Amino acid sequence: MRVLPKTDEEYPPLLLVRTDFRDETAWLRLRAALDQPWVFDEDAGDGGGLKEEILSVDDPQWAEATFADVLAALTAPEDGEEPSECGWDVVFLADAASMAGAEPTLLAVSTDPEEPTAPYRIPALGTPHAMHCNLALANMDFEEFEEF
């Protein structure tokens, strides 16, 4: 049975689920892109870089999982019949398309059942950190990042 962690942290780490295990080099390239800080304040004396903590689910049992599979695991009912909240505003999938291009990408998936929005692809360099931070702080909505 596939299980994903839930959180009740006010500011949880960025959640990344790897669903493609065919190319280890591509996975390492994607992780290297995620390890680059997101520059949120270019005028700051320290360069204004920020890198979100990442909770990476790198388990072959998630091979070929779809975003629907991931959402179902995150919102599986707990002691009731209604889907539960998982604690994350967004989950990022490292799927086959993430690893295939010249520049790594991620599939961004909203976990908000109240406002279902279709998943979309974002660059792995910088955007996941900005997205995670701004969604956690309620500065922006999921749909706004589709233009990045």
PDB file of C-alpha atoms in Angstrom:
ATOM      1  CA  MET A   1       0.000   0.000   0.000  1.00  0.00           C
ATOM      2  CA  ARG A   2       1.331   3.421  -0.986  1.00  0.00           C
ATOM      3  CA  VAL A   3       1.385   5.879   1.879  1.00  0.00           C
ATOM      4  CA  LEU A   4       2.495   9.493   1.984  1.00  0.00           C
ATOM      5  CA  PRO A   5       3.127  11.560   5.079  1.00  0.00           C
ATOM      6  CA  LYS A   6       0.687  14.161   6.297  1.00  0.00           C
ATOM      7  CA  THR A   7       1.718  17.140   8.347  1.00  0.00           C
ATOM      8  CA  ASP A   8       0.249  19.574  10.800  1.00  0.00           C
ATOM      9  CA  GLU A   9       3.285  21.862  10.734  1.00  0.00           C
ATOM     10  CA  GLU A  10       2.478  25.505  10.145  1.00  0.00           C
ATOM     11  CA  TYR A  11       5.292  25.695   7.588  1.00  0.00           C
ATOM     12  CA  PRO A  12       6.021  22.156   6.380  1.00  0.00           C
ATOM     13  CA  PRO A  13       8.862  21.230   4.034  1.00  0.00           C
ATOM     14  CA  LEU A  14       8.385  21.115   0.279  1.00  0.00           C
ATOM     15  CA  LEU A  15       6.958  17.682  -0.623  1.00  0.00           C
ATOM     16  CA  LEU A  16       8.543  15.962  -3.635  1.00  0.00           C
ATOM     17  CA  VAL A  17       7.395  12.542  -4.854  1.00  0.00           C
ATOM     18  CA  ARG A  18       9.549  10.723  -7.391  1.00  0.00           C
ATOM     19  CA  THR A  19       7.451   8.621  -9.772  1.00  0.00           C
ATOM     20  CA  ASP A  20      10.035   7.856 -12.478  1.00  0.00           C
ATOM     21  CA  PHE A  21      13.035   5.634 -11.707  1.00  0.00           C
ATOM     22  CA  ARG A  22      14.427   4.934 -15.179  1.00  0.00           C
ATOM     23  CA  ASP A  23      17.236   7.518 -15.285  1.00  0.00           C
ATOM     24  CA  GLU A  24      19.314   8.099 -12.163  1.00  0.00           C
ATOM     25  CA  THR A  25      21.416  10.775 -13.894  1.00  0.00           C
ATOM     26  CA  ALA A  26      18.288  12.761 -14.774  1.00  0.00           C
ATOM     27  CA  TRP A  27      17.068  12.433 -11.171  1.00  0.00           C
ATOM     28  CA  LEU A  28      20.404  13.773  -9.870  1.00  0.00           C
ATOM     29  CA  ARG A  29      20.221  16.673 -12.348  1.00  0.00           C
ATOM     30  CA  LEU A  30      16.703  17.480 -11.121  1.00  0.00           C
ATOM     31  CA  ARG A  31      17.823  17.332  -7.480  1.00  0.00           C
ATOM     32  CA  ALA A  32      20.768  19.616  -8.298  1.00  0.00           C
ATOM     33  CA  ALA A  33      18.312  22.168  -9.716  1.00  0.00           C
ATOM     34  CA  LEU A  34      16.252  21.952  -6.511  1.00  0.00           C
ATOM     35  CA  ASP A  35      19.384  22.461  -4.434  1.00  0.00           C
ATOM     36  CA  GLN A  36      19.852  25.929  -5.932  1.00  0.00           C
ATOM     37  CA  PRO A  37      18.509  28.688  -3.680  1.00  0.00           C
ATOM     38  CA  TRP A  38      15.598  30.753  -4.892  1.00  0.00           C
ATOM     39  CA  VAL A  39      16.557  34.441  -5.015  1.00  0.00           C
ATOM     40  CA  PHE A  40      13.700  36.299  -3.387  1.00  0.00           C
ATOM     41  CA  ASP A  41      15.470  39.578  -2.584  1.00  0.00           C
ATOM     42  CA  GLU A  42      18.229  40.558  -4.985  1.00  0.00           C
ATOM     43  CA  ASP A  43      18.991  43.697  -2.952  1.00  0.00           C
ATOM     44  CA  ALA A  44      19.737  41.782   0.272  1.00  0.00           C
ATOM     45  CA  GLY A  45      23.340  41.865   1.428  1.00  0.00           C
ATOM     46  CA  ASP A  46      23.501  38.060   1.573  1.00  0.00           C
ATOM     47  CA  GLY A  47      22.250  37.645  -1.998  1.00  0.00           C
ATOM     48  CA  GLY A  48      18.652  37.098  -0.897  1.00  0.00           C
ATOM     49  CA  GLY A  49      18.731  33.354  -1.467  1.00  0.00           C
ATOM     50  CA  LEU A  50      16.298  30.954   0.143  1.00  0.00           C
ATOM     51  CA  LYS A  51      16.102  27.200  -0.191  1.00  0.00           C
ATOM     52  CA  GLU A  52      13.098  25.434   1.210  1.00  0.00           C
ATOM     53  CA  GLU A  53      13.577  22.235   3.167  1.00  0.00           C
ATOM     54  CA  ILE A  54      12.608  19.288   0.955  1.00  0.00           C
ATOM     55  CA  LEU A  55      10.875  16.110   2.043  1.00  0.00           C
ATOM     56  CA  SER A  56      11.707  13.766  -0.807  1.00  0.00           C
ATOM     57  CA  VAL A  57       9.763  10.530  -1.278  1.00  0.00           C
ATOM     58  CA  ASP A  58      12.244   8.492  -3.311  1.00  0.00           C
ATOM     59  CA  ASP A  59      10.663   5.057  -3.077  1.00  0.00           C
ATOM     60  CA  PRO A  60      10.231   2.731  -6.091  1.00  0.00           C
ATOM     61  CA  GLN A  61       6.761   1.763  -4.871  1.00  0.00           C
ATOM     62  CA  TRP A  62       5.708   5.144  -6.332  1.00  0.00           C
ATOM     63  CA  ALA A  63       7.031   4.230  -9.803  1.00  0.00           C
ATOM     64  CA  GLU A  64       4.551   5.223 -12.507  1.00  0.00           C
ATOM     65  CA  ALA A  65       2.133   6.750  -9.983  1.00  0.00           C
ATOM     66  CA  THR A  66      -0.124   9.444 -11.394  1.00  0.00           C
ATOM     67  CA  PHE A  67      -0.945  12.738  -9.735  1.00  0.00           C
ATOM     68  CA  ALA A  68      -4.367  11.243  -8.907  1.00  0.00           C
ATOM     69  CA  ASP A  69      -2.640   8.362  -7.083  1.00  0.00           C
ATOM     70  CA  VAL A  70      -0.561  10.843  -5.091  1.00  0.00           C
ATOM     71  CA  LEU A  71      -3.579  13.004  -4.223  1.00  0.00           C
ATOM     72  CA  ALA A  72      -5.553   9.935  -3.167  1.00  0.00           C
ATOM     73  CA  ALA A  73      -2.753   8.880  -0.806  1.00  0.00           C
ATOM     74  CA  LEU A  74      -2.407  12.386   0.626  1.00  0.00           C
ATOM     75  CA  THR A  75      -6.113  12.843   1.247  1.00  0.00           C
ATOM     76  CA  ALA A  76      -7.067   9.286   2.232  1.00  0.00           C
ATOM     77  CA  PRO A  77      -9.814   9.396   4.858  1.00  0.00           C
ATOM     78  CA  GLU A  78      -8.755   9.046   8.475  1.00  0.00           C
ATOM     79  CA  ASP A  79     -11.434   7.537  10.719  1.00  0.00           C
ATOM     80  CA  GLY A  80     -14.199   8.820   8.488  1.00  0.00           C
ATOM     81  CA  GLU A  81     -15.578   8.923   5.010  1.00  0.00           C
ATOM     82  CA  GLU A  82     -14.508  12.441   4.037  1.00  0.00           C
ATOM     83  CA  PRO A  83     -11.084  13.054   2.504  1.00  0.00           C
ATOM     84  CA  SER A  84      -8.724  14.447   5.084  1.00  0.00           C
ATOM     85  CA  GLU A  85      -6.434  17.427   4.763  1.00  0.00           C
ATOM     86  CA  CYS A  86      -2.798  16.518   4.290  1.00  0.00           C
ATOM     87  CA  GLY A  87      -1.178  19.754   5.489  1.00  0.00           C
ATOM     88  CA  TRP A  88       0.484  20.637   2.182  1.00  0.00           C
ATOM     89  CA  ASP A  89      -0.857  23.230  -0.249  1.00  0.00           C
ATOM     90  CA  VAL A  90       1.038  21.694  -3.144  1.00  0.00           C
ATOM     91  CA  VAL A  91       2.896  18.480  -3.894  1.00  0.00           C
ATOM     92  CA  PHE A  92       5.542  18.212  -6.605  1.00  0.00           C
ATOM     93  CA  LEU A  93       5.968  15.117  -8.764  1.00  0.00           C
ATOM     94  CA  ALA A  94       9.209  14.128 -10.448  1.00  0.00           C
ATOM     95  CA  ASP A  95       7.691  12.090 -13.261  1.00  0.00           C
ATOM     96  CA  ALA A  96       8.965  10.873 -16.639  1.00  0.00           C
ATOM     97  CA  ALA A  97       8.368  14.272 -18.273  1.00  0.00           C
ATOM     98  CA  SER A  98      10.296  15.945 -15.433  1.00  0.00           C
ATOM     99  CA  MET A  99      13.399  14.008 -16.346  1.00  0.00           C
ATOM    100  CA  ALA A 100      13.048  14.060 -20.140  1.00  0.00           C
ATOM    101  CA  GLY A 101      13.711  17.670 -21.145  1.00  0.00           C
ATOM    102  CA  ALA A 102      16.896  19.674 -21.428  1.00  0.00           C
ATOM    103  CA  GLU A 103      15.920  21.520 -18.246  1.00  0.00           C
ATOM    104  CA  PRO A 104      14.310  19.538 -15.417  1.00  0.00           C
ATOM    105  CA  THR A 105      10.710  20.314 -14.504  1.00  0.00           C
ATOM    106  CA  LEU A 106       8.216  19.199 -11.887  1.00  0.00           C
ATOM    107  CA  LEU A 107       4.505  18.579 -12.028  1.00  0.00           C
ATOM    108  CA  ALA A 108       2.868  20.915  -9.484  1.00  0.00           C
ATOM    109  CA  VAL A 109      -0.334  19.489  -8.002  1.00  0.00           C
ATOM    110  CA  SER A 110      -2.692  21.462  -5.782  1.00  0.00           C
ATOM    111  CA  THR A 111      -4.028  19.569  -2.772  1.00  0.00           C
ATOM    112  CA  ASP A 112      -6.929  21.952  -2.160  1.00  0.00           C
ATOM    113  CA  PRO A 113     -10.205  20.020  -2.643  1.00  0.00           C
ATOM    114  CA  GLU A 114     -12.200  23.267  -2.381  1.00  0.00           C
ATOM    115  CA  GLU A 115     -10.553  24.755  -5.460  1.00  0.00           C
ATOM    116  CA  PRO A 116      -9.582  21.951  -7.821  1.00  0.00           C
ATOM    117  CA  THR A 117      -7.041  23.190 -10.318  1.00  0.00           C
ATOM    118  CA  ALA A 118      -5.445  21.070 -12.998  1.00  0.00           C
ATOM    119  CA  PRO A 119      -1.797  20.181 -12.339  1.00  0.00           C
ATOM    120  CA  TYR A 120       0.773  21.939 -14.489  1.00  0.00           C
ATOM    121  CA  ARG A 121       4.485  21.782 -15.188  1.00  0.00           C
ATOM    122  CA  ILE A 122       6.983  24.246 -13.665  1.00  0.00           C
ATOM    123  CA  PRO A 123      10.767  24.639 -13.963  1.00  0.00           C
ATOM    124  CA  ALA A 124      12.617  22.762 -11.211  1.00  0.00           C
ATOM    125  CA  LEU A 125      15.064  25.629 -10.836  1.00  0.00           C
ATOM    126  CA  GLY A 126      13.696  28.179  -8.363  1.00  0.00           C
ATOM    127  CA  THR A 127       9.963  27.962  -9.016  1.00  0.00           C
ATOM    128  CA  PRO A 128       9.139  25.121  -6.556  1.00  0.00           C
ATOM    129  CA  HIS A 129      10.793  27.058  -3.719  1.00  0.00           C
ATOM    130  CA  ALA A 130       8.958  30.277  -4.619  1.00  0.00           C
ATOM    131  CA  MET A 131       5.677  28.428  -5.045  1.00  0.00           C
ATOM    132  CA  HIS A 132       5.953  26.501  -1.778  1.00  0.00           C
ATOM    133  CA  CYS A 133       6.896  29.615   0.184  1.00  0.00           C
ATOM    134  CA  ASN A 134       4.202  31.871  -1.262  1.00  0.00           C
ATOM    135  CA  LEU A 135       1.445  29.278  -0.941  1.00  0.00           C
ATOM    136  CA  ALA A 136       2.394  28.509   2.664  1.00  0.00           C
ATOM    137  CA  LEU A 137       2.310  32.211   3.501  1.00  0.00           C
ATOM    138  CA  ALA A 138      -0.910  32.724   1.478  1.00  0.00           C
ATOM    139  CA  ASN A 139       0.779  35.435  -0.604  1.00  0.00           C
ATOM    140  CA  MET A 140      -0.318  33.870  -3.893  1.00  0.00           C
ATOM    141  CA  ASP A 141      -2.734  31.271  -5.198  1.00  0.00           C
ATOM    142  CA  PHE A 142      -1.829  28.044  -6.996  1.00  0.00           C
ATOM    143  CA  GLU A 143      -3.148  29.311 -10.339  1.00  0.00           C
ATOM    144  CA  GLU A 144      -0.861  32.352 -10.300  1.00  0.00           C
ATOM    145  CA  PHE A 145       2.242  30.211 -10.711  1.00  0.00           C
ATOM    146  CA  GLU A 146       1.008  28.718 -13.961  1.00  0.00           C
ATOM    147  CA  GLU A 147       2.440  31.779 -15.728  1.00  0.00           C
ATOM    148  CA  PHE A 148       6.006  31.305 -14.367  1.00  0.00           C
TER     149      PHE A 148
END
